[in-house]
Tab-separated table of C-alpha atoms in Angstrom:
chain	number	residue	atom	x	y	z
A	28	MET	CA	0.000	0.000	0.000
A	29	THR	CA	1.504	3.326	-0.995
A	30	PRO	CA	1.500	5.931	1.752
A	31	LEU	CA	-0.503	8.982	0.874
A	32	ALA	CA	1.638	12.069	1.137
A	33	PRO	CA	-0.047	14.861	3.067
A	34	VAL	CA	0.134	18.505	2.092
A	35	SER	CA	0.876	20.663	5.116
A	36	PHE	CA	1.262	24.376	5.704
A	37	SER	CA	0.841	26.980	8.443
A	38	ALA	CA	-2.646	28.346	9.055
A	39	LEU	CA	-4.714	29.699	11.945
A	40	GLY	CA	-1.623	29.839	14.118
A	41	THR	CA	-1.109	26.119	13.750
A	42	THR	CA	-0.555	23.480	11.076
A	43	ALA	CA	-3.031	22.528	8.370
A	44	VAL	CA	-2.749	19.064	6.838
A	45	LEU	CA	-4.565	17.709	3.821
A	46	CYS	CA	-4.645	14.131	2.534
A	47	THR	CA	-6.715	12.973	-0.403
A	48	HIS	CA	-7.569	9.640	-1.898
A	49	PRO	CA	-6.772	9.420	-4.713
A	50	GLU	CA	-3.912	11.885	-4.524
A	51	GLU	CA	-4.998	13.458	-7.806
A	52	ALA	CA	-7.901	15.017	-5.929
A	53	VAL	CA	-5.559	17.231	-3.974
A	54	ASP	CA	-5.806	20.389	-6.096
A	55	ALA	CA	-9.572	20.693	-5.849
A	56	ALA	CA	-9.477	19.820	-2.165
A	57	LEU	CA	-6.710	22.314	-1.443
A	58	ALA	CA	-8.651	25.179	-2.989
A	59	VAL	CA	-11.603	24.400	-0.756
A	60	LEU	CA	-9.400	24.146	2.330
A	61	HIS	CA	-7.826	27.552	1.706
A	62	ASP	CA	-11.271	29.044	1.240
A	63	GLU	CA	-12.529	27.608	4.532
A	64	LEU	CA	-9.415	28.701	6.406
A	65	GLU	CA	-9.801	32.281	5.241
A	66	ARG	CA	-13.506	32.207	6.117
A	67	ILE	CA	-12.951	31.001	9.680
A	68	ASP	CA	-9.916	33.232	10.257
A	69	ARG	CA	-11.724	36.371	9.129
A	70	ALA	CA	-14.653	35.549	11.409
A	71	CYS	CA	-13.069	34.023	14.495
A	72	SER	CA	-9.432	35.033	14.969
A	73	ARG	CA	-8.666	36.758	18.271
A	74	PHE	CA	-5.374	37.940	16.838
A	75	ARG	CA	-6.527	39.662	13.699
A	76	GLU	CA	-7.654	43.251	14.149
A	77	ASP	CA	-10.179	43.070	11.330
A	78	SER	CA	-11.846	39.866	12.505
A	79	GLU	CA	-15.504	39.864	13.415
A	80	VAL	CA	-15.034	38.317	16.825
A	81	ILE	CA	-12.716	41.182	17.787
A	82	ARG	CA	-15.468	43.631	16.876
A	83	LEU	CA	-17.991	41.519	18.782
A	84	ASN	CA	-15.775	41.536	21.866
A	85	HIS	CA	-15.643	45.322	21.667
A	86	SER	CA	-19.303	45.862	20.863
A	87	GLY	CA	-20.079	47.155	24.353
A	88	GLY	CA	-22.982	44.817	24.879
A	89	ARG	CA	-24.836	45.932	21.759
A	90	TRP	CA	-26.364	43.527	19.279
A	91	MET	CA	-24.095	43.077	16.277
A	92	VAL	CA	-25.089	41.781	12.868
A	93	VAL	CA	-22.566	39.103	11.897
A	94	SER	CA	-21.622	36.907	8.975
A	95	ASP	CA	-22.920	33.387	8.579
A	96	ALA	CA	-19.434	32.167	9.455
A	97	LEU	CA	-19.395	33.817	12.880
A	98	LEU	CA	-23.028	32.990	13.537
A	99	GLU	CA	-22.311	29.321	12.895
A	100	ALA	CA	-19.080	29.359	14.897
A	101	VAL	CA	-20.706	30.962	17.940
A	102	HIS	CA	-23.669	28.620	17.651
A	103	VAL	CA	-21.340	25.611	17.576
A	104	ALA	CA	-19.410	26.949	20.579
A	105	VAL	CA	-22.552	27.500	22.596
A	106	VAL	CA	-23.894	24.057	21.743
A	107	ALA	CA	-20.541	22.578	22.794
A	108	ALA	CA	-20.803	24.416	26.099
A	109	ARG	CA	-24.270	23.068	26.684
A	110	GLN	CA	-23.298	19.530	25.711
A	111	THR	CA	-20.406	19.550	28.157
A	112	GLY	CA	-22.178	21.172	31.066
A	113	GLY	CA	-20.080	24.287	30.549
A	114	ALA	CA	-16.703	22.527	30.590
A	115	VAL	CA	-15.967	23.935	27.130
A	116	ASP	CA	-17.060	27.552	27.317
A	117	PRO	CA	-16.545	30.283	24.689
A	118	THR	CA	-16.469	33.073	27.272
A	119	VAL	CA	-12.903	32.253	28.331
A	120	GLY	CA	-11.511	35.117	26.241
A	121	THR	CA	-10.802	37.442	29.134
A	122	SER	CA	-9.031	34.704	31.062
A	123	MET	CA	-6.893	33.878	28.047
A	124	ARG	CA	-5.895	37.507	27.653
A	125	LEU	CA	-5.114	37.989	31.347
A	126	LEU	CA	-3.062	34.801	31.394
A	127	GLY	CA	-0.904	36.180	28.621
A	128	TYR	CA	-2.307	34.403	25.585
A	129	ASP	CA	-3.293	37.651	23.915
A	130	ARG	CA	-1.561	37.277	20.553
A	131	ASP	CA	-0.635	34.593	18.083
A	132	PHE	CA	0.985	31.883	20.164
A	133	THR	CA	4.271	32.146	18.288
A	134	GLU	CA	4.542	35.664	19.735
A	135	VAL	CA	3.675	34.710	23.326
A	136	ALA	CA	6.820	34.833	25.445
A	137	ALA	CA	7.743	31.391	26.733
A	138	ASN	CA	8.760	32.881	30.089
A	139	GLY	CA	7.802	36.008	31.945
A	140	PRO	CA	7.337	37.571	35.368
A	141	PRO	CA	4.590	36.353	37.679
A	142	LEU	CA	1.092	37.437	36.767
A	143	ARG	CA	-0.145	40.537	38.570
A	144	CYS	CA	-3.816	40.251	37.820
A	145	ARG	CA	-6.973	38.810	39.204
A	146	VAL	CA	-8.278	35.869	37.212
A	147	GLU	CA	-11.899	34.995	37.859
A	148	PRO	CA	-14.394	32.323	36.824
A	149	VAL	CA	-15.608	32.917	33.298
A	150	PRO	CA	-18.908	34.756	32.769
A	151	GLY	CA	-20.461	31.680	31.188
A	152	TRP	CA	-21.931	30.737	27.838
A	153	ARG	CA	-25.461	31.649	28.894
A	154	GLN	CA	-24.416	35.289	28.556
A	155	VAL	CA	-24.174	34.885	24.789
A	156	ARG	CA	-27.362	35.616	22.878
A	157	ILE	CA	-28.173	34.828	19.271
A	158	ASP	CA	-30.928	36.466	17.266
A	159	TRP	CA	-31.412	34.081	14.376
A	160	SER	CA	-33.948	36.090	12.457
A	161	GLY	CA	-31.780	39.199	12.615
A	162	ARG	CA	-28.479	37.311	12.171
A	163	ARG	CA	-27.191	39.100	15.250
A	164	ILE	CA	-25.178	38.206	18.332
A	165	GLN	CA	-25.022	39.991	21.657
A	166	VAL	CA	-22.240	39.592	24.185
A	167	PRO	CA	-22.398	41.620	27.401
A	168	ALA	CA	-19.902	44.437	27.780
A	169	GLY	CA	-16.672	43.129	29.240
A	170	VAL	CA	-17.237	39.531	28.131
A	171	GLU	CA	-14.737	38.269	25.575
A	172	ILE	CA	-15.386	35.325	23.299
A	173	ASP	CA	-12.678	32.840	22.392
A	174	LEU	CA	-13.727	30.317	19.766
A	175	GLY	CA	-10.387	28.558	19.610
A	176	ALA	CA	-11.692	25.324	21.084
A	177	THR	CA	-14.300	24.683	18.426
A	178	ALA	CA	-13.726	26.983	15.453
A	179	LYS	CA	-10.762	25.075	14.043
A	180	ALA	CA	-12.655	21.820	14.323
A	181	LEU	CA	-15.620	23.399	12.600
A	182	ALA	CA	-13.376	24.571	9.776
A	183	ALA	CA	-11.914	21.082	9.456
A	184	ASP	CA	-15.377	19.511	9.240
A	185	ARG	CA	-16.588	22.014	6.671
A	186	ALA	CA	-13.426	21.790	4.586
A	187	ALA	CA	-13.387	17.986	4.561
A	188	ARG	CA	-17.034	17.757	3.573
A	189	ARG	CA	-16.787	20.405	0.840
A	190	ALA	CA	-13.451	19.094	-0.440
A	191	ALA	CA	-14.800	15.562	-0.733
A	192	GLU	CA	-17.731	16.875	-2.719
A	193	ALA	CA	-15.531	19.032	-4.935
A	194	SER	CA	-12.903	16.400	-5.593
A	195	GLY	CA	-15.072	13.332	-5.621
A	196	GLY	CA	-12.495	11.551	-3.484
A	197	GLY	CA	-11.766	10.793	0.116
A	198	VAL	CA	-10.388	13.672	2.153
A	199	LEU	CA	-8.698	14.062	5.530
A	200	VAL	CA	-8.245	17.585	6.866
A	201	GLY	CA	-6.156	18.229	9.945
A	202	LEU	CA	-6.025	21.556	11.775
A	203	GLY	CA	-3.725	21.603	14.764
A	204	GLY	CA	-4.014	17.866	15.147
A	205	ASP	CA	-7.808	17.779	14.985
A	206	LEU	CA	-8.827	15.598	12.057
A	207	ALA	CA	-11.971	15.533	9.936
A	208	MET	CA	-12.616	12.884	7.303
A	209	ALA	CA	-15.150	12.768	4.491
A	210	GLY	CA	-15.663	10.742	1.346
A	211	ALA	CA	-14.281	7.283	0.727
A	212	ALA	CA	-11.175	6.598	2.791
A	213	PRO	CA	-8.310	4.588	1.310
A	214	GLU	CA	-8.450	0.844	1.805
A	215	GLY	CA	-7.720	0.090	5.433
A	216	GLY	CA	-8.487	3.647	6.470
A	217	TRP	CA	-6.355	6.691	7.197
A	218	VAL	CA	-3.336	5.831	9.310
A	219	VAL	CA	-2.896	8.299	12.165
A	220	ARG	CA	-0.386	8.561	14.978
A	221	VAL	CA	-2.046	9.742	18.196
A	222	THR	CA	0.385	11.596	20.421
A	223	ASP	CA	0.848	14.586	22.739
A	224	ASP	CA	1.836	17.209	20.186
A	225	HIS	CA	0.664	17.425	16.586
A	226	ARG	CA	4.027	18.993	15.665
A	227	GLY	CA	5.975	16.006	16.904
A	228	PRO	CA	7.801	13.430	14.816
A	229	LEU	CA	5.748	10.714	13.160
A	230	ASP	CA	7.258	8.162	15.539
A	231	ALA	CA	6.574	10.178	18.687
A	232	PRO	CA	5.393	8.205	21.714
A	233	GLY	CA	1.763	7.317	21.241
A	234	GLN	CA	-0.402	4.890	19.330
A	235	THR	CA	-0.972	4.373	15.624
A	236	VAL	CA	-4.558	3.708	14.609
A	237	THR	CA	-6.651	3.675	11.488
A	238	VAL	CA	-9.799	5.730	11.083
A	239	SER	CA	-12.167	5.975	8.152
A	240	SER	CA	-14.717	8.689	8.802
A	241	GLY	CA	-15.945	11.325	11.202
A	242	GLY	CA	-13.516	13.126	13.467
A	243	LEU	CA	-10.532	12.405	15.667
A	244	ALA	CA	-9.247	15.123	17.974
A	245	THR	CA	-6.636	15.424	20.680
A	246	SER	CA	-6.378	17.988	23.460
A	247	SER	CA	-3.286	18.291	25.578
A	248	VAL	CA	-2.009	20.511	28.357
A	249	VAL	CA	1.601	20.084	27.251
A	250	THR	CA	1.154	22.101	24.062
A	251	ARG	CA	0.653	25.865	23.908
A	252	ALA	CA	2.151	26.165	27.361
A	253	TRP	CA	4.124	29.075	28.785
A	254	ARG	CA	5.511	30.157	32.147
A	255	ARG	CA	4.835	33.224	34.259
A	256	GLY	CA	7.005	33.265	37.347
A	257	GLU	CA	7.035	29.769	38.777
A	258	ARG	CA	3.706	28.865	37.254
A	259	THR	CA	3.244	26.868	34.053
A	260	LEU	CA	0.221	27.998	32.105
A	261	HIS	CA	-1.509	26.485	29.091
A	262	HIS	CA	-4.420	27.126	26.780
A	263	ILE	CA	-7.127	24.903	28.273
A	264	VAL	CA	-8.960	27.036	30.809
A	265	ASP	CA	-11.218	25.671	33.523
A	266	PRO	CA	-14.319	27.872	33.308
A	267	LEU	CA	-14.959	27.396	37.024
A	268	THR	CA	-11.712	29.128	37.978
A	269	GLY	CA	-10.555	31.033	34.917
A	270	TRP	CA	-7.145	29.400	35.322
A	271	PRO	CA	-5.576	26.694	33.174
A	272	VAL	CA	-6.811	23.239	34.094
A	273	ARG	CA	-4.739	21.420	36.718
A	274	GLY	CA	-6.328	18.042	36.297
A	275	CYS	CA	-5.251	14.469	36.026
A	276	TRP	CA	-5.047	14.162	32.221
A	277	ARG	CA	-2.094	15.231	30.140
A	278	THR	CA	-3.566	14.347	26.771
A	279	VAL	CA	-6.969	13.106	25.645
A	280	SER	CA	-7.879	11.802	22.171
A	281	VAL	CA	-11.478	11.154	21.180
A	282	ALA	CA	-13.109	9.735	18.057
A	283	ALA	CA	-16.567	11.035	17.196
A	284	GLY	CA	-18.996	11.430	14.354
A	285	ASN	CA	-17.351	14.698	13.361
A	286	CYS	CA	-14.365	16.797	14.316
A	287	VAL	CA	-16.313	19.364	16.329
A	288	ASP	CA	-17.734	16.670	18.583
A	289	ALA	CA	-14.358	14.963	18.902
A	290	ASN	CA	-12.665	18.240	19.819
A	291	THR	CA	-15.434	19.199	22.219
A	292	ALA	CA	-15.261	15.862	24.002
A	293	ALA	CA	-11.463	15.801	24.170
A	294	THR	CA	-11.242	19.306	25.617
A	295	ALA	CA	-14.104	18.687	28.033
A	296	ALA	CA	-12.441	15.486	29.224
A	297	VAL	CA	-9.278	17.407	30.124
A	298	VAL	CA	-11.384	19.886	32.077
A	299	LYS	CA	-13.579	17.284	33.753
A	300	GLY	CA	-10.614	15.330	35.099
A	301	GLU	CA	-11.416	12.108	36.930
A	302	THR	CA	-15.073	12.135	35.940
A	303	ALA	CA	-14.174	12.198	32.256
A	304	VAL	CA	-13.942	8.424	31.859
A	305	GLU	CA	-17.483	7.825	33.035
A	306	TRP	CA	-18.733	10.785	31.014
A	307	LEU	CA	-17.117	9.553	27.794
A	308	GLU	CA	-18.410	6.035	28.405
A	309	SER	CA	-21.927	7.332	28.851
A	310	LEU	CA	-21.690	9.034	25.465
A	311	GLY	CA	-20.297	5.985	23.671
A	312	LEU	CA	-17.232	7.906	22.533
A	313	PRO	CA	-14.041	5.882	22.031
A	314	ALA	CA	-11.206	7.692	23.760
A	315	ARG	CA	-7.594	7.408	24.815
A	316	LEU	CA	-6.573	9.297	27.937
A	317	VAL	CA	-2.986	9.751	29.070
A	318	ASP	CA	-2.485	10.681	32.693
A	319	ALA	CA	0.198	12.914	34.118
A	320	ARG	CA	2.560	9.953	34.623
A	321	GLY	CA	2.092	8.706	31.077
A	322	GLY	CA	-0.338	5.921	31.944
A	323	VAL	CA	-2.767	5.171	29.139
A	324	HIS	CA	-6.472	4.589	29.776
A	325	THR	CA	-8.825	3.629	26.981
A	326	VAL	CA	-12.571	4.156	26.926
A	327	GLY	CA	-15.258	2.332	24.981
A	328	ALA	CA	-14.257	0.931	21.613
A	329	TRP	CA	-10.850	2.587	21.494
A	330	PRO	CA	-8.401	-0.257	20.702
A	331	ALA	CA	-5.958	-1.361	23.360
A	332	GLU	CA	-2.371	-0.702	22.439
A	333	PRO	CA	-0.728	-3.767	20.927
A	334	ARG	CA	1.999	-5.216	23.116
B	6	MET	CA	-96.050	25.355	65.773
B	7	SER	CA	-93.722	25.220	68.739
B	8	SER	CA	-90.656	27.409	69.017
B	9	ARG	CA	-88.545	24.254	69.345
B	10	ALA	CA	-89.716	23.012	65.945
B	11	ALA	CA	-88.970	26.416	64.399
B	12	GLU	CA	-85.443	26.339	65.812
B	13	HIS	CA	-84.971	22.853	64.416
B	14	ARG	CA	-86.073	23.953	60.908
B	15	ARG	CA	-83.795	27.013	61.127
B	16	ASP	CA	-80.753	24.932	62.119
B	17	ALA	CA	-81.483	22.417	59.382
B	18	GLY	CA	-81.733	25.230	56.818
B	19	LEU	CA	-78.467	26.794	57.953
B	20	ALA	CA	-76.764	23.389	57.673
B	21	ARG	CA	-78.051	22.973	54.100
B	22	VAL	CA	-76.793	26.454	53.203
B	23	GLY	CA	-73.356	25.633	54.683
B	24	ARG	CA	-73.071	22.335	52.782
B	25	THR	CA	-74.152	23.979	49.550
B	26	SER	CA	-71.610	26.780	49.998
B	27	ARG	CA	-68.794	24.314	50.586
B	28	TRP	CA	-69.672	22.265	47.499
B	29	ILE	CA	-69.894	25.443	45.376
B	30	THR	CA	-66.437	26.497	46.610
B	31	VAL	CA	-64.895	23.096	45.878
B	32	GLY	CA	-66.536	22.992	42.448
B	33	ALA	CA	-65.335	26.477	41.569
B	34	VAL	CA	-61.745	25.687	42.515
B	35	ALA	CA	-61.826	22.489	40.481
B	36	LEU	CA	-63.332	24.291	37.504
B	37	ILE	CA	-60.653	26.993	37.633
B	38	GLY	CA	-57.955	24.325	37.620
B	39	VAL	CA	-59.456	22.507	34.664
B	40	VAL	CA	-59.902	25.713	32.658
B	41	SER	CA	-56.335	26.876	33.487
B	42	ALA	CA	-54.833	23.588	32.331
B	43	ALA	CA	-56.825	23.674	29.124
B	44	VAL	CA	-55.722	27.231	28.338
B	45	ALA	CA	-52.085	26.449	29.140
B	46	HIS	CA	-52.116	23.540	26.716
B	47	SER	CA	-53.887	25.306	23.898
B	48	LEU	CA	-52.030	28.638	24.215
B	49	PRO	CA	-48.432	27.884	25.297
B	50	GLY	CA	-46.495	30.805	26.692
B	51	ARG	CA	-43.104	32.097	25.633
B	52	SER	CA	-40.165	33.087	27.785
B	53	THR	CA	-38.593	36.451	27.182
B	54	THR	CA	-35.615	38.165	28.639
B	55	SER	CA	-34.941	41.799	29.119
B	56	SER	CA	-32.625	43.418	26.645
B	57	SER	CA	-29.238	44.759	27.583
B	58	SER	CA	-28.083	48.268	28.177
B	59	SER	CA	-28.390	48.894	24.469
B	60	GLY	CA	-32.103	49.017	24.908
B	61	THR	CA	-32.612	46.785	21.900
B	62	PRO	CA	-35.907	45.008	22.303
B	63	ALA	CA	-35.667	41.299	22.793
B	64	THR	CA	-38.596	40.642	20.498
B	65	ASN	CA	-37.821	37.997	17.898
B	66	SER	CA	-34.640	37.037	19.638
B	67	THR	CA	-33.621	33.626	20.857
B	68	THR	CA	-31.760	33.648	24.120
B	69	ILE	CA	-29.153	30.944	24.460
B	70	PRO	CA	-30.502	29.642	27.704
B	71	SER	CA	-30.214	26.700	29.964
B	72	SER	CA	-33.204	25.035	28.401
B	73	ASN	CA	-33.640	23.833	24.868
B	74	PRO	CA	-31.831	26.595	22.964
B	75	PHE	CA	-32.195	25.320	19.425
B	76	GLY	CA	-35.314	23.267	19.487
B	77	SER	CA	-33.288	20.233	20.380
B	78	ALA	CA	-29.558	20.339	20.933
B	79	PRO	CA	-28.166	17.036	19.696
B	80	GLY	CA	-25.749	15.143	21.883
B	81	LEU	CA	-22.166	14.491	20.958
B	82	GLN	CA	-22.235	12.075	18.063
B	83	ALA	CA	-20.396	8.770	18.353
B	84	PRO	CA	-18.372	7.631	15.334
B	85	SER	CA	-19.888	5.187	12.895
B	86	GLN	CA	-16.724	3.142	13.270
B	87	ALA	CA	-14.239	3.262	16.131
B	88	PRO	CA	-10.498	3.585	15.466
B	89	SER	CA	-8.677	0.287	15.113
B	90	ASN	CA	-5.106	-0.820	15.451
B	91	THR	CA	-3.051	-0.998	12.309
B	92	VAL	CA	-2.285	-4.310	10.654
B	93	PRO	CA	1.141	-5.394	9.423
B	94	ALA	CA	0.236	-4.370	5.881
B	95	SER	CA	-0.712	-0.855	6.922
B	96	PRO	CA	1.450	1.970	5.654
B	97	PRO	CA	3.264	4.101	8.214
B	98	ALA	CA	1.395	6.995	9.743
B	99	ARG	CA	1.688	10.207	7.770
B	100	VAL	CA	-0.608	12.282	9.949
B	101	LEU	CA	-0.551	13.152	13.649
B	102	SER	CA	-3.423	13.810	15.974
B	103	GLY	CA	-1.961	15.673	18.905
B	104	GLY	CA	-2.487	18.691	21.057
B	105	SER	CA	-2.131	22.071	19.433
């Protein structure tokens, strides 16, 4: 079986990966992927002055008419919050900014002085209001939206689906390690290495699995981490405290029917900590959880690692 | 007619009036309940929230609330097929799923 060579490039402050089957479908799929990346970036980037979500965060509590892209992204984020009991919450923007993640992560200093600010529990997703008939969103003054947890996954789902339609082939789209698949996968499925960091080597510690459809996402507290004083911070915020999660899981990978659901479940599992296993089991989501000591725990139909 | 018999008829009449009043009260309460339930079922209400400092009316808006925000919010969808381990004939992994 000939390995399918992925196309990869930088996008959305992370890495975009595209695989097609057959490989000849790559041009049509790539055009769609670029289109979706620009769409989601223009709507949802916290680090782009002309993005819609920046304007929404500065709207002073007024209703704001938004594009379909932002409307969908906020809707998806709010649904994710509801599905996870608030563990994945889009109103973590202020916490992110106060913690120092206020620019593209490549520009965030790896080390810095101790934080001199008061971090509080997040306002909560129920503060976000959507007016569907008017295509408007309202966020209270002072509340900042961060769609990072779900917007990339949404873009991956949309791009994979559209690219499969446009190319007539099977497509895998990866954005920051969150994978969406659509169309007919190659025989035996897409071969994926599940690990802590999507930028790691292809033989990094982890598990190699095959997947054929839907979504596969991984959330980890060891990536996008930085230090302020003696404290290590990272990008997964516990909405109950406003601080980065200090739970029992280092990395969680989840397979789901689509990338948004996989990403939502993986991030929520990191936040939920010890209760995550039971929660994932109740949802029937196959998952692989790595604890702080490197111990691997599998949930549901996730395959045990071969010895 | 003796005064004793008149007193007896008066007491009996007062007792009938008391029983009738009690039954009318019970019947009225029951009727109100039945009518209220019927109206609630046939004319369901609608929750509204006050608008923000912008003063924009909340009419025609959907609040993202704790209850049933989009008609029915679907649960997280399980995959149609779970991941599986590779077989000896599988090609090497070319894609990583990891934290970002």
